[in-house]
Amino acid sequence: MTSRRPDPAERPSSNRPRPPRPSDGRGGSGARPQRAAQSSQAGRGASRPELDRGRNASNRGAKPPRDAQNPRVSQRPGPGRPTSGKDARPEGRPHVPLAFGYGALSAIGVVIALMVPVFAAWTIDSQSSSSWNDTLGVTIDLWALAHRGHVNVDGTSVVFSPLVLTFLCVLAARFGARAAFPDERLHARDLRLILLAFIGGYIAAAQVLAVVASLGASHISWWSLLLGPFVVAAAGVAWTAWHEREHSPELKALDDLVLDATPLLLQRSIRSGLRGLRWLALASFVLVVALVAWHGGRVWTVHQQLNPGLVGGILLVAAQLLALPNLMALGAGWFTGSSVHVGAVSIGHGAMTPGTLPMIPVLGALPDGVGPWAWIFLLVPIAVGGWIGWDAVGALTRLSSLRAKCTVALCAAALATLVMWLVWWFATARVSTGLLDYVGPGWNAWVLLPVLFVPSAVAVAGVRHWMLNHTH
């Protein structure tokens, strides 16, 4: 009696014993006689699983793949693999505490990096009389200031965020968030929990650092280290998710989920708004460099009068370079027609209020006075808003309606305004006692910026729409 030989592709790849095959109705047992004879000659004392294993190996002529031997081993989806939620692994919860730890390490890692220049200066400077604990407190204070923390020293509250240092904190959060992402497929809800856990770990580390700093001479208000660290950690996470979305199916799925919840016209406006801010930053940079070059002799005179020494001079120059974006933010506020306040000194477009300033070399670059010609700088934000509208129309097709193009231009200008407001919030400084009670743009700058951005962007969008549809 003969029986149909089963197809090797239909045989299971696991090593588990299989139940005996039912008879095929021809009187046979479902196994070939010669195959049974070979198995009995190979080893009479062998168990049925061992015989099945040897038979499978001999039929295929190769060892089963590792993933077939151990079904629990997951594979990263390739280009031909589906990326639906059914294939995602549900074991994402153990990664949540790991992401929390990565968030805390990202914050503490910046503190450790700041220890190198601070302790080097403390060791080299022979005039320093501070202790080791005070130097450690200064390092934590710098980290807190970068996140717009309120540092209290001897009854004086200091708020000053060097934006270059703040950007380095965002960069550290970006690398920490990249390490927190697992290399296996997860459900979307587990991935969201991982991202939130990273941000939570960053904020928790900020609170711990505030407690450690309070053991020294300074005291950091804990409530001031909530919003700033949240913004920095969230920016690092968003940066990582955007940069790695093409290399990770999970981040790609999360990015698609966010885009599906975002209106299409708003998506088209993001790039134009950010590009417009680059032109505003360039104009502010040119203004700051021109003022420093024009009053370079006075800046150098103030530096010499301080007589900081070699180490102190290097630290003083480095601190002023870290604050260069802060000065650019002040210049952007001045472009709107608002006054810029540097302590008792107020610099407007039509008049200037003189006052006494502290011995900071870069403050010597402030002008002695302004004339009526200064109002011409109002054209800078108007031109930037117009460029945003022009670029926003380019993000749509030629056949798009006028309403759609004006809406994209409006959203782009509004987005640029929100980002600029956030930069101003970080860039403003304050010393409760002294000559710098407030450093930043006037309150009307927050209102004048959208007034200058939005109408010009919408108007230029309408003009370009007319040009595209009425010119050949």
CSV table of C-alpha atoms in Angstrom, one decimal:
chain,number,residue,atom,x,y,z
A,1,MET,CA,0.0,0.0,0.0
A,2,THR,CA,1.3,3.5,-0.8
A,3,SER,CA,0.5,6.8,0.7
A,4,ARG,CA,0.8,10.4,-0.5
A,5,ARG,CA,4.1,11.9,0.6
A,6,PRO,CA,3.4,15.2,2.4
A,7,ASP,CA,4.9,18.4,1.0
A,8,PRO,CA,7.9,19.5,3.0
A,9,ALA,CA,6.7,23.1,3.0
A,10,GLU,CA,3.6,21.9,4.9
A,11,ARG,CA,5.6,20.4,7.8
A,12,PRO,CA,6.0,22.5,10.9
A,13,SER,CA,9.4,24.0,11.5
A,14,SER,CA,9.3,23.7,15.3
A,15,ASN,CA,10.8,20.8,17.3
A,16,ARG,CA,7.6,19.9,19.1
A,17,PRO,CA,6.3,16.3,18.7
A,18,ARG,CA,3.5,16.0,16.1
A,19,PRO,CA,0.4,13.9,16.6
A,20,PRO,CA,0.2,10.7,14.4
A,21,ARG,CA,-1.2,11.3,11.0
A,22,PRO,CA,-4.6,9.7,10.3
A,23,SER,CA,-4.9,7.0,7.7
A,24,ASP,CA,-5.5,8.2,4.2
A,25,GLY,CA,-8.1,5.5,3.6
A,26,ARG,CA,-6.0,3.2,1.5
A,27,GLY,CA,-4.9,0.9,4.4
A,28,GLY,CA,-1.6,2.6,5.0
A,29,SER,CA,-0.5,4.4,8.1
A,30,GLY,CA,0.6,7.6,6.3
A,31,ALA,CA,4.4,6.8,6.4
A,32,ARG,CA,6.5,5.2,3.7
A,33,PRO,CA,7.9,1.8,4.5
A,34,GLN,CA,11.4,2.6,3.5
A,35,ARG,CA,11.4,5.7,5.7
A,36,ALA,CA,10.3,3.7,8.7
A,37,ALA,CA,13.0,1.2,8.0
A,38,GLN,CA,15.7,3.9,7.9
A,39,SER,CA,14.5,5.3,11.1
A,40,SER,CA,14.6,2.0,12.9
A,41,GLN,CA,18.1,1.3,11.7
A,42,ALA,CA,19.3,4.7,12.8
A,43,GLY,CA,18.4,4.2,16.3
A,44,ARG,CA,15.9,1.8,17.9
A,45,GLY,CA,15.9,3.6,21.3
A,46,ALA,CA,15.1,7.0,19.9
A,47,SER,CA,11.9,8.8,20.8
A,48,ARG,CA,9.4,10.0,18.4
A,49,PRO,CA,10.4,13.7,18.6
A,50,GLU,CA,14.0,12.8,17.8
A,51,LEU,CA,12.9,10.8,14.8
A,52,ASP,CA,10.8,13.7,13.6
A,53,ARG,CA,13.7,16.1,14.0
A,54,GLY,CA,16.0,13.9,12.0
A,55,ARG,CA,13.4,13.4,9.3
A,56,ASN,CA,12.8,17.1,9.0
A,57,ALA,CA,16.5,17.8,8.7
A,58,SER,CA,17.1,15.1,6.2
A,59,ASN,CA,14.1,16.2,4.0
A,60,ARG,CA,15.2,19.8,3.8
A,61,GLY,CA,18.8,19.2,3.8
A,62,ALA,CA,19.6,22.2,6.0
A,63,LYS,CA,19.2,23.4,9.5
A,64,PRO,CA,16.1,25.3,10.3
A,65,PRO,CA,16.6,29.0,10.7
A,66,ARG,CA,17.1,30.4,14.2
A,67,ASP,CA,13.8,32.3,14.1
A,68,ALA,CA,12.0,29.1,13.3
A,69,GLN,CA,13.6,27.2,16.2
A,70,ASN,CA,12.7,30.0,18.6
A,71,PRO,CA,9.5,31.7,17.7
A,72,ARG,CA,9.9,34.3,20.5
A,73,VAL,CA,12.8,36.0,18.6
A,74,SER,CA,11.3,39.1,16.9
A,75,GLN,CA,12.5,40.4,13.6
A,76,ARG,CA,12.5,44.0,12.6
A,77,PRO,CA,10.2,44.6,9.7
A,78,GLY,CA,11.8,44.9,6.3
A,79,PRO,CA,10.6,46.7,3.2
A,80,GLY,CA,8.4,43.7,2.3
A,81,ARG,CA,6.9,43.0,5.8
A,82,PRO,CA,3.6,44.4,6.9
A,83,THR,CA,3.6,47.2,9.5
A,84,SER,CA,0.1,46.8,10.8
A,85,GLY,CA,-0.7,46.8,14.5
A,86,LYS,CA,-1.3,43.0,14.4
A,87,ASP,CA,2.4,42.3,13.9
A,88,ALA,CA,3.5,44.8,16.6
A,89,ARG,CA,4.9,43.3,19.8
A,90,PRO,CA,2.8,44.1,22.9
A,91,GLU,CA,5.8,43.9,25.3
A,92,GLY,CA,6.5,47.6,25.3
A,93,ARG,CA,5.8,48.3,28.9
A,94,PRO,CA,9.3,47.2,30.2
A,95,HIS,CA,10.8,50.0,28.1
A,96,VAL,CA,8.9,52.7,29.9
A,97,PRO,CA,11.2,52.8,33.1
A,98,LEU,CA,14.2,52.5,30.8
A,99,ALA,CA,13.1,55.6,28.9
A,100,PHE,CA,12.5,57.4,32.2
A,101,GLY,CA,16.1,56.7,33.1
A,102,TYR,CA,17.4,57.9,29.8
A,103,GLY,CA,15.5,61.2,30.3
A,104,ALA,CA,17.2,61.6,33.7
A,105,LEU,CA,20.6,60.8,32.3
A,106,SER,CA,20.2,63.3,29.5
A,107,ALA,CA,19.8,66.1,32.0
A,108,ILE,CA,22.5,64.9,34.3
A,109,GLY,CA,24.9,64.4,31.4
A,110,VAL,CA,24.8,68.1,30.6
A,111,VAL,CA,25.6,68.9,34.2
A,112,ILE,CA,28.6,66.6,34.0
A,113,ALA,CA,29.7,68.2,30.7
A,114,LEU,CA,29.5,71.6,32.3
A,115,MET,CA,31.7,70.5,35.2
A,116,VAL,CA,34.7,70.2,32.9
A,117,PRO,CA,35.1,73.9,32.1
A,118,VAL,CA,33.8,75.1,35.5
A,119,PHE,CA,36.2,73.0,37.6
A,120,ALA,CA,39.0,73.6,35.2
A,121,ALA,CA,38.6,77.4,35.7
A,122,TRP,CA,38.3,76.9,39.4
A,123,THR,CA,41.5,74.9,39.5
A,124,ILE,CA,43.5,77.2,37.2
A,125,ASP,CA,42.3,80.5,38.7
A,126,SER,CA,44.5,81.2,41.8
A,127,GLN,CA,42.3,84.1,42.9
A,128,SER,CA,39.3,81.8,43.4
A,129,SER,CA,38.2,81.5,47.0
A,130,SER,CA,35.1,79.3,46.5
A,131,SER,CA,34.9,75.7,47.8
A,132,TRP,CA,34.3,72.5,45.9
A,133,ASN,CA,30.7,72.5,46.9
A,134,ASP,CA,30.2,76.0,45.8
A,135,THR,CA,31.7,75.2,42.4
A,136,LEU,CA,29.4,72.3,42.0
A,137,GLY,CA,26.5,74.5,42.8
A,138,VAL,CA,27.6,77.0,40.1
A,139,THR,CA,27.5,74.1,37.6
A,140,ILE,CA,24.0,73.2,38.5
A,141,ASP,CA,23.0,76.9,38.5
A,142,LEU,CA,24.2,77.2,34.9
A,143,TRP,CA,22.2,74.2,33.9
A,144,ALA,CA,19.1,75.7,35.7
A,145,LEU,CA,19.6,79.1,34.0
A,146,ALA,CA,19.7,77.4,30.6
A,147,HIS,CA,16.2,76.0,31.3
A,148,ARG,CA,15.0,79.5,32.5
A,149,GLY,CA,15.2,78.5,36.2
A,150,HIS,CA,15.1,81.1,38.9
A,151,VAL,CA,18.4,81.1,40.9
A,152,ASN,CA,18.3,82.9,44.2
A,153,VAL,CA,21.7,83.9,45.7
A,154,ASP,CA,21.8,86.0,48.9
A,155,GLY,CA,18.3,87.3,48.3
A,156,THR,CA,18.9,88.1,44.7
A,157,SER,CA,16.8,86.3,42.0
A,158,VAL,CA,18.6,85.8,38.7
A,159,VAL,CA,16.9,84.7,35.5
A,160,PHE,CA,19.1,84.5,32.4
A,161,SER,CA,19.1,81.7,29.8
A,162,PRO,CA,22.1,81.7,27.4
A,163,LEU,CA,20.3,80.4,24.3
A,164,VAL,CA,23.4,78.6,23.0
A,165,LEU,CA,23.6,76.6,26.2
A,166,THR,CA,19.8,76.0,25.9
A,167,PHE,CA,20.3,74.6,22.4
A,168,LEU,CA,23.0,72.3,23.7
A,169,CYS,CA,20.6,70.9,26.3
A,170,VAL,CA,18.1,70.3,23.5
A,171,LEU,CA,20.8,68.5,21.5
A,172,ALA,CA,21.6,66.3,24.5
A,173,ALA,CA,17.8,65.5,24.9
A,174,ARG,CA,17.7,64.6,21.3
A,175,PHE,CA,20.5,62.0,21.6
A,176,GLY,CA,19.0,60.7,24.8
A,177,ALA,CA,15.6,60.2,23.2
A,178,ARG,CA,17.2,58.4,20.3
A,179,ALA,CA,18.8,55.9,22.8
A,180,ALA,CA,15.4,55.5,24.6
A,181,PHE,CA,13.7,54.2,21.5
A,182,PRO,CA,13.7,50.4,21.4
A,183,ASP,CA,15.0,48.4,18.5
A,184,GLU,CA,11.8,46.3,18.2
A,185,ARG,CA,8.3,46.8,17.1
A,186,LEU,CA,5.8,48.2,19.6
A,187,HIS,CA,2.2,49.3,19.7
A,188,ALA,CA,1.6,53.0,19.2
A,189,ARG,CA,0.3,53.4,22.7
A,190,ASP,CA,3.5,51.9,24.2
A,191,LEU,CA,5.6,54.2,22.0
A,192,ARG,CA,3.7,57.3,23.4
A,193,LEU,CA,4.3,56.0,26.9
A,194,ILE,CA,8.0,55.8,26.2
A,195,LEU,CA,8.1,59.4,24.9
A,196,LEU,CA,6.2,60.7,27.9
A,197,ALA,CA,8.4,58.7,30.3
A,198,PHE,CA,11.5,60.3,28.8
A,199,ILE,CA,10.1,63.8,29.3
A,200,GLY,CA,9.1,62.8,32.9
A,201,GLY,CA,12.5,61.5,33.7
A,202,TYR,CA,14.1,64.8,32.4
A,203,ILE,CA,11.8,66.9,34.6
A,204,ALA,CA,12.4,64.6,37.6
A,205,ALA,CA,16.1,65.0,37.2
A,206,ALA,CA,15.6,68.8,37.1
A,207,GLN,CA,13.9,68.6,40.5
A,208,VAL,CA,16.6,66.5,42.0
A,209,LEU,CA,19.3,68.9,40.7
A,210,ALA,CA,17.4,71.8,42.3
A,211,VAL,CA,17.5,70.0,45.7
A,212,VAL,CA,21.2,69.3,45.3
A,213,ALA,CA,21.9,72.9,44.4
A,214,SER,CA,20.0,74.1,47.5
A,215,LEU,CA,22.6,72.4,49.7
A,216,GLY,CA,25.1,75.1,48.7
A,217,ALA,CA,25.0,78.9,48.7
A,218,SER,CA,22.3,79.2,46.0
A,219,HIS,CA,18.6,78.1,45.9
A,220,ILE,CA,16.6,77.2,42.8
A,221,SER,CA,12.9,77.6,42.8
A,222,TRP,CA,11.5,74.1,42.0
A,223,TRP,CA,8.4,75.5,40.2
A,224,SER,CA,10.7,77.3,37.7
A,225,LEU,CA,12.2,74.0,36.6
A,226,LEU,CA,8.9,72.6,35.2
A,227,LEU,CA,8.0,74.4,32.0
A,228,GLY,CA,11.6,75.0,30.8
A,229,PRO,CA,12.8,71.4,31.1
A,230,PHE,CA,9.5,70.2,29.6
A,231,VAL,CA,10.0,72.4,26.5
A,232,VAL,CA,13.7,71.3,26.2
A,233,ALA,CA,12.9,67.6,26.6
A,234,ALA,CA,9.8,67.8,24.3
A,235,ALA,CA,11.9,69.6,21.6
A,236,GLY,CA,14.6,66.9,21.8
A,237,VAL,CA,11.9,64.1,21.5
A,238,ALA,CA,10.2,65.9,18.5
A,239,TRP,CA,13.6,66.4,16.8
A,240,THR,CA,14.4,62.7,17.2
A,241,ALA,CA,11.0,61.5,16.0
A,242,TRP,CA,11.2,63.7,12.9
A,243,HIS,CA,14.8,62.8,12.0
A,244,GLU,CA,14.4,59.0,12.6
A,245,ARG,CA,11.0,58.6,11.1
A,246,GLU,CA,12.4,57.2,7.8
A,247,HIS,CA,14.5,54.6,9.6
A,248,SER,CA,11.9,53.3,12.2
A,249,PRO,CA,8.5,51.9,11.2
A,250,GLU,CA,7.2,52.8,14.7
A,251,LEU,CA,8.2,56.4,14.5
A,252,LYS,CA,6.9,56.5,10.9
A,253,ALA,CA,3.5,55.2,12.1
A,254,LEU,CA,3.5,57.8,15.0
A,255,ASP,CA,4.4,60.5,12.5
A,256,ASP,CA,1.6,59.5,10.3
A,257,LEU,CA,-0.8,59.5,13.3
A,258,VAL,CA,0.2,63.1,14.1
A,259,LEU,CA,-0.1,64.2,10.5
A,260,ASP,CA,-3.5,62.6,10.2
A,261,ALA,CA,-4.7,64.7,13.2
A,262,THR,CA,-3.2,67.9,11.7
A,263,PRO,CA,-5.0,69.8,9.0
A,264,LEU,CA,-3.4,69.6,5.6
A,265,LEU,CA,-3.1,73.4,5.2
A,266,LEU,CA,-1.4,73.7,8.5
A,267,GLN,CA,1.1,71.0,7.5
A,268,ARG,CA,2.0,73.0,4.4
A,269,SER,CA,2.7,76.1,6.4
A,270,ILE,CA,5.3,74.7,8.9
A,271,ARG,CA,8.2,74.9,6.6
A,272,SER,CA,7.4,78.4,5.3
A,273,GLY,CA,7.1,79.8,8.8
A,274,LEU,CA,10.4,78.3,9.9
A,275,ARG,CA,12.2,79.6,6.8
A,276,GLY,CA,10.9,83.1,7.4
A,277,LEU,CA,12.4,83.1,10.9
A,278,ARG,CA,15.8,82.3,9.4
A,279,TRP,CA,15.7,85.6,7.5
A,280,LEU,CA,14.6,87.5,10.7
A,281,ALA,CA,17.5,85.9,12.6
A,282,LEU,CA,19.9,86.8,9.8
A,283,ALA,CA,18.8,90.5,10.0
A,284,SER,CA,19.2,90.5,13.8
A,285,PHE,CA,22.6,89.0,13.5
A,286,VAL,CA,23.8,91.7,11.1
A,287,LEU,CA,22.4,94.4,13.4
A,288,VAL,CA,24.3,93.0,16.5
A,289,VAL,CA,27.6,92.6,14.6
A,290,ALA,CA,27.3,96.1,13.1
A,291,LEU,CA,26.7,97.6,16.6
A,292,VAL,CA,29.7,95.7,18.1
A,293,ALA,CA,31.9,96.7,15.2
A,294,TRP,CA,30.8,100.3,15.4
A,295,HIS,CA,31.4,100.6,19.1
A,296,GLY,CA,34.3,98.1,19.3
A,297,GLY,CA,36.6,100.6,21.0
A,298,ARG,CA,34.2,101.2,23.9
A,299,VAL,CA,33.6,97.4,24.3
A,300,TRP,CA,37.4,96.8,24.6
A,301,THR,CA,37.7,99.7,27.1
A,302,VAL,CA,35.1,98.2,29.4
A,303,HIS,CA,36.9,94.8,29.1
A,304,GLN,CA,40.2,96.3,30.1
A,305,GLN,CA,38.8,98.1,33.0
A,306,LEU,CA,37.4,94.9,34.5
A,307,ASN,CA,40.9,93.4,34.4
A,308,PRO,CA,39.6,89.8,34.6
A,309,GLY,CA,42.9,88.1,34.0
A,310,LEU,CA,43.5,85.3,31.5
A,311,VAL,CA,41.1,82.7,32.8
A,312,GLY,CA,38.5,85.3,33.8
A,313,GLY,CA,38.8,87.0,30.4
A,314,ILE,CA,38.2,83.7,28.5
A,315,LEU,CA,35.2,82.9,30.7
A,316,LEU,CA,33.8,86.4,30.2
A,317,VAL,CA,34.2,86.3,26.4
A,318,ALA,CA,32.6,82.8,26.4
A,319,ALA,CA,29.7,83.9,28.4
A,320,GLN,CA,29.0,86.8,26.0
A,321,LEU,CA,29.2,84.5,23.0
A,322,LEU,CA,26.7,82.1,24.7
A,323,ALA,CA,24.4,85.1,25.0
A,324,LEU,CA,24.7,86.2,21.3
A,325,PRO,CA,21.3,84.7,20.3
A,326,ASN,CA,19.8,86.6,23.3
A,327,LEU,CA,21.1,89.8,21.7
A,328,MET,CA,19.7,88.8,18.4
A,329,ALA,CA,16.3,88.2,20.0
A,330,LEU,CA,16.4,91.7,21.4
A,331,GLY,CA,17.3,93.0,17.9
A,332,ALA,CA,14.3,91.2,16.5
A,333,GLY,CA,12.1,92.8,19.1
A,334,TRP,CA,13.4,96.2,18.3
A,335,PHE,CA,12.6,95.7,14.6
A,336,THR,CA,8.9,95.6,15.4
A,337,GLY,CA,9.0,99.2,16.5
A,338,SER,CA,8.9,98.4,20.2
A,339,SER,CA,11.5,99.6,22.7
A,340,VAL,CA,14.2,97.4,24.1
A,341,HIS,CA,14.8,97.6,27.8
A,342,VAL,CA,18.3,96.9,29.3
A,343,GLY,CA,17.8,97.8,32.9
A,344,ALA,CA,17.2,101.5,33.2
A,345,VAL,CA,18.2,102.1,29.6
A,346,SER,CA,15.3,102.1,27.1
A,347,ILE,CA,16.1,102.2,23.3
A,348,GLY,CA,13.2,103.0,21.0
A,349,HIS,CA,12.9,104.2,17.4
A,350,GLY,CA,12.1,107.8,18.2
A,351,ALA,CA,13.9,108.4,21.5
A,352,MET,CA,16.2,106.8,24.0
A,353,THR,CA,16.2,106.8,27.8
A,354,PRO,CA,19.7,106.9,29.2
A,355,GLY,CA,20.8,105.2,32.4
A,356,THR,CA,23.6,103.4,34.2
A,357,LEU,CA,24.6,100.0,33.1
A,358,PRO,CA,26.8,97.3,34.7
A,359,MET,CA,30.3,96.7,33.6
A,360,ILE,CA,29.6,94.1,30.9
A,361,PRO,CA,31.7,94.7,27.8
A,362,VAL,CA,29.0,93.8,25.2
A,363,LEU,CA,26.6,96.4,26.7
A,364,GLY,CA,29.1,99.0,25.5
A,365,ALA,CA,27.8,98.3,21.9
A,366,LEU,CA,24.5,99.9,22.7
A,367,PRO,CA,24.0,103.1,20.7
A,368,ASP,CA,24.2,106.5,22.3
A,369,GLY,CA,21.0,107.7,20.6
A,370,VAL,CA,18.6,107.1,17.7
A,371,GLY,CA,17.2,109.3,15.0
A,372,PRO,CA,14.0,109.3,13.0
A,373,TRP,CA,15.7,107.2,10.4
A,374,ALA,CA,15.4,104.2,12.7
A,375,TRP,CA,11.7,103.7,11.7
A,376,ILE,CA,12.9,102.3,8.4
A,377,PHE,CA,13.7,99.1,10.3
A,378,LEU,CA,10.0,98.4,10.5
A,379,LEU,CA,10.4,97.1,6.9
A,380,VAL,CA,12.4,94.1,8.2
A,381,PRO,CA,9.5,92.2,9.8
A,382,ILE,CA,7.1,93.4,7.0
A,383,ALA,CA,9.5,92.0,4.4
A,384,VAL,CA,9.9,88.7,6.4
A,385,GLY,CA,6.1,88.4,6.6
A,386,GLY,CA,5.8,89.0,2.9
A,387,TRP,CA,8.5,86.4,2.1
A,388,ILE,CA,6.6,83.9,4.3
A,389,GLY,CA,3.4,84.5,2.2
A,390,TRP,CA,5.3,84.1,-1.0
A,391,ASP,CA,6.9,80.9,0.1
A,392,ALA,CA,3.7,79.5,1.5
A,393,VAL,CA,2.0,79.9,-1.9
A,394,GLY,CA,4.8,77.8,-3.5
A,395,ALA,CA,3.9,74.9,-1.2
A,396,LEU,CA,0.5,74.6,-3.0
A,397,THR,CA,-0.4,73.8,-6.6
A,398,ARG,CA,-1.2,76.5,-9.1
A,399,LEU,CA,-4.8,75.5,-9.2
A,400,SER,CA,-5.3,75.9,-5.5
A,401,SER,CA,-7.9,78.4,-4.5
A,402,LEU,CA,-7.2,81.9,-3.2
A,403,ARG,CA,-8.7,80.9,0.2
A,404,ALA,CA,-6.4,77.9,0.5
A,405,LYS,CA,-3.3,80.0,-0.3
A,406,CYS,CA,-4.2,82.8,2.1
A,407,THR,CA,-4.9,80.2,4.8
A,408,VAL,CA,-1.5,78.6,4.4
A,409,ALA,CA,0.2,82.0,4.6
A,410,LEU,CA,-1.8,83.0,7.7
A,411,CYS,CA,-0.9,79.7,9.4
A,412,ALA,CA,2.8,80.1,8.5
A,413,ALA,CA,2.9,83.7,9.9
A,414,ALA,CA,1.1,82.6,13.0
A,415,LEU,CA,3.6,79.7,13.5
A,416,ALA,CA,6.5,82.0,13.1
A,417,THR,CA,5.0,84.4,15.7
A,418,LEU,CA,4.5,81.6,18.2
A,419,VAL,CA,8.1,80.4,17.8
A,420,MET,CA,9.4,83.9,18.2
A,421,TRP,CA,7.3,84.4,21.4
A,422,LEU,CA,8.9,81.2,22.8
A,423,VAL,CA,12.4,82.5,21.9
A,424,TRP,CA,11.6,85.9,23.6
A,425,TRP,CA,10.4,84.0,26.7
A,426,PHE,CA,13.7,82.2,27.0
A,427,ALA,CA,15.8,85.3,26.0
A,428,THR,CA,14.5,87.7,28.6
A,429,ALA,CA,16.6,88.2,31.7
A,430,ARG,CA,16.1,89.7,35.1
A,431,VAL,CA,18.1,90.5,38.2
A,432,SER,CA,15.9,91.4,41.1
A,433,THR,CA,18.4,93.8,42.7
A,434,GLY,CA,20.9,95.8,40.6
A,435,LEU,CA,21.0,97.6,37.3
A,436,LEU,CA,19.4,94.8,35.2
A,437,ASP,CA,15.9,94.5,36.7
A,438,TYR,CA,14.6,93.6,33.2
A,439,VAL,CA,16.3,92.8,29.9
A,440,GLY,CA,14.1,92.2,26.9
A,441,PRO,CA,11.7,93.7,24.4
A,442,GLY,CA,8.8,95.8,25.5
A,443,TRP,CA,5.4,94.4,26.0
A,444,ASN,CA,4.1,95.9,22.8
A,445,ALA,CA,6.5,93.8,20.8
A,446,TRP,CA,4.4,90.7,21.5
A,447,VAL,CA,1.5,92.5,19.9
A,448,LEU,CA,3.3,94.3,17.0
A,449,LEU,CA,5.0,91.1,15.7
A,450,PRO,CA,1.8,89.4,14.5
A,451,VAL,CA,0.4,92.7,13.3
A,452,LEU,CA,3.4,93.1,11.0
A,453,PHE,CA,3.7,89.4,10.0
A,454,VAL,CA,0.2,88.3,9.2
A,455,PRO,CA,-1.2,91.1,7.0
A,456,SER,CA,1.9,91.2,4.9
A,457,ALA,CA,2.0,87.4,4.5
A,458,VAL,CA,-1.7,87.2,3.4
A,459,ALA,CA,-1.3,90.2,1.1
A,460,VAL,CA,1.7,88.8,-0.7
A,461,ALA,CA,0.0,85.4,-1.0
A,462,GLY,CA,-3.0,87.0,-2.7
A,463,VAL,CA,-0.7,88.9,-5.1
A,464,ARG,CA,1.2,85.8,-6.0
A,465,HIS,CA,-2.1,83.9,-6.6
A,466,TRP,CA,-3.2,86.6,-9.0
A,467,MET,CA,0.2,86.5,-10.8
A,468,LEU,CA,0.0,82.8,-11.2
A,469,ASN,CA,-3.5,82.9,-12.7
A,470,HIS,CA,-3.4,86.0,-14.8
A,471,THR,CA,0.1,85.9,-16.3
A,472,HIS,CA,1.4,83.4,-18.9
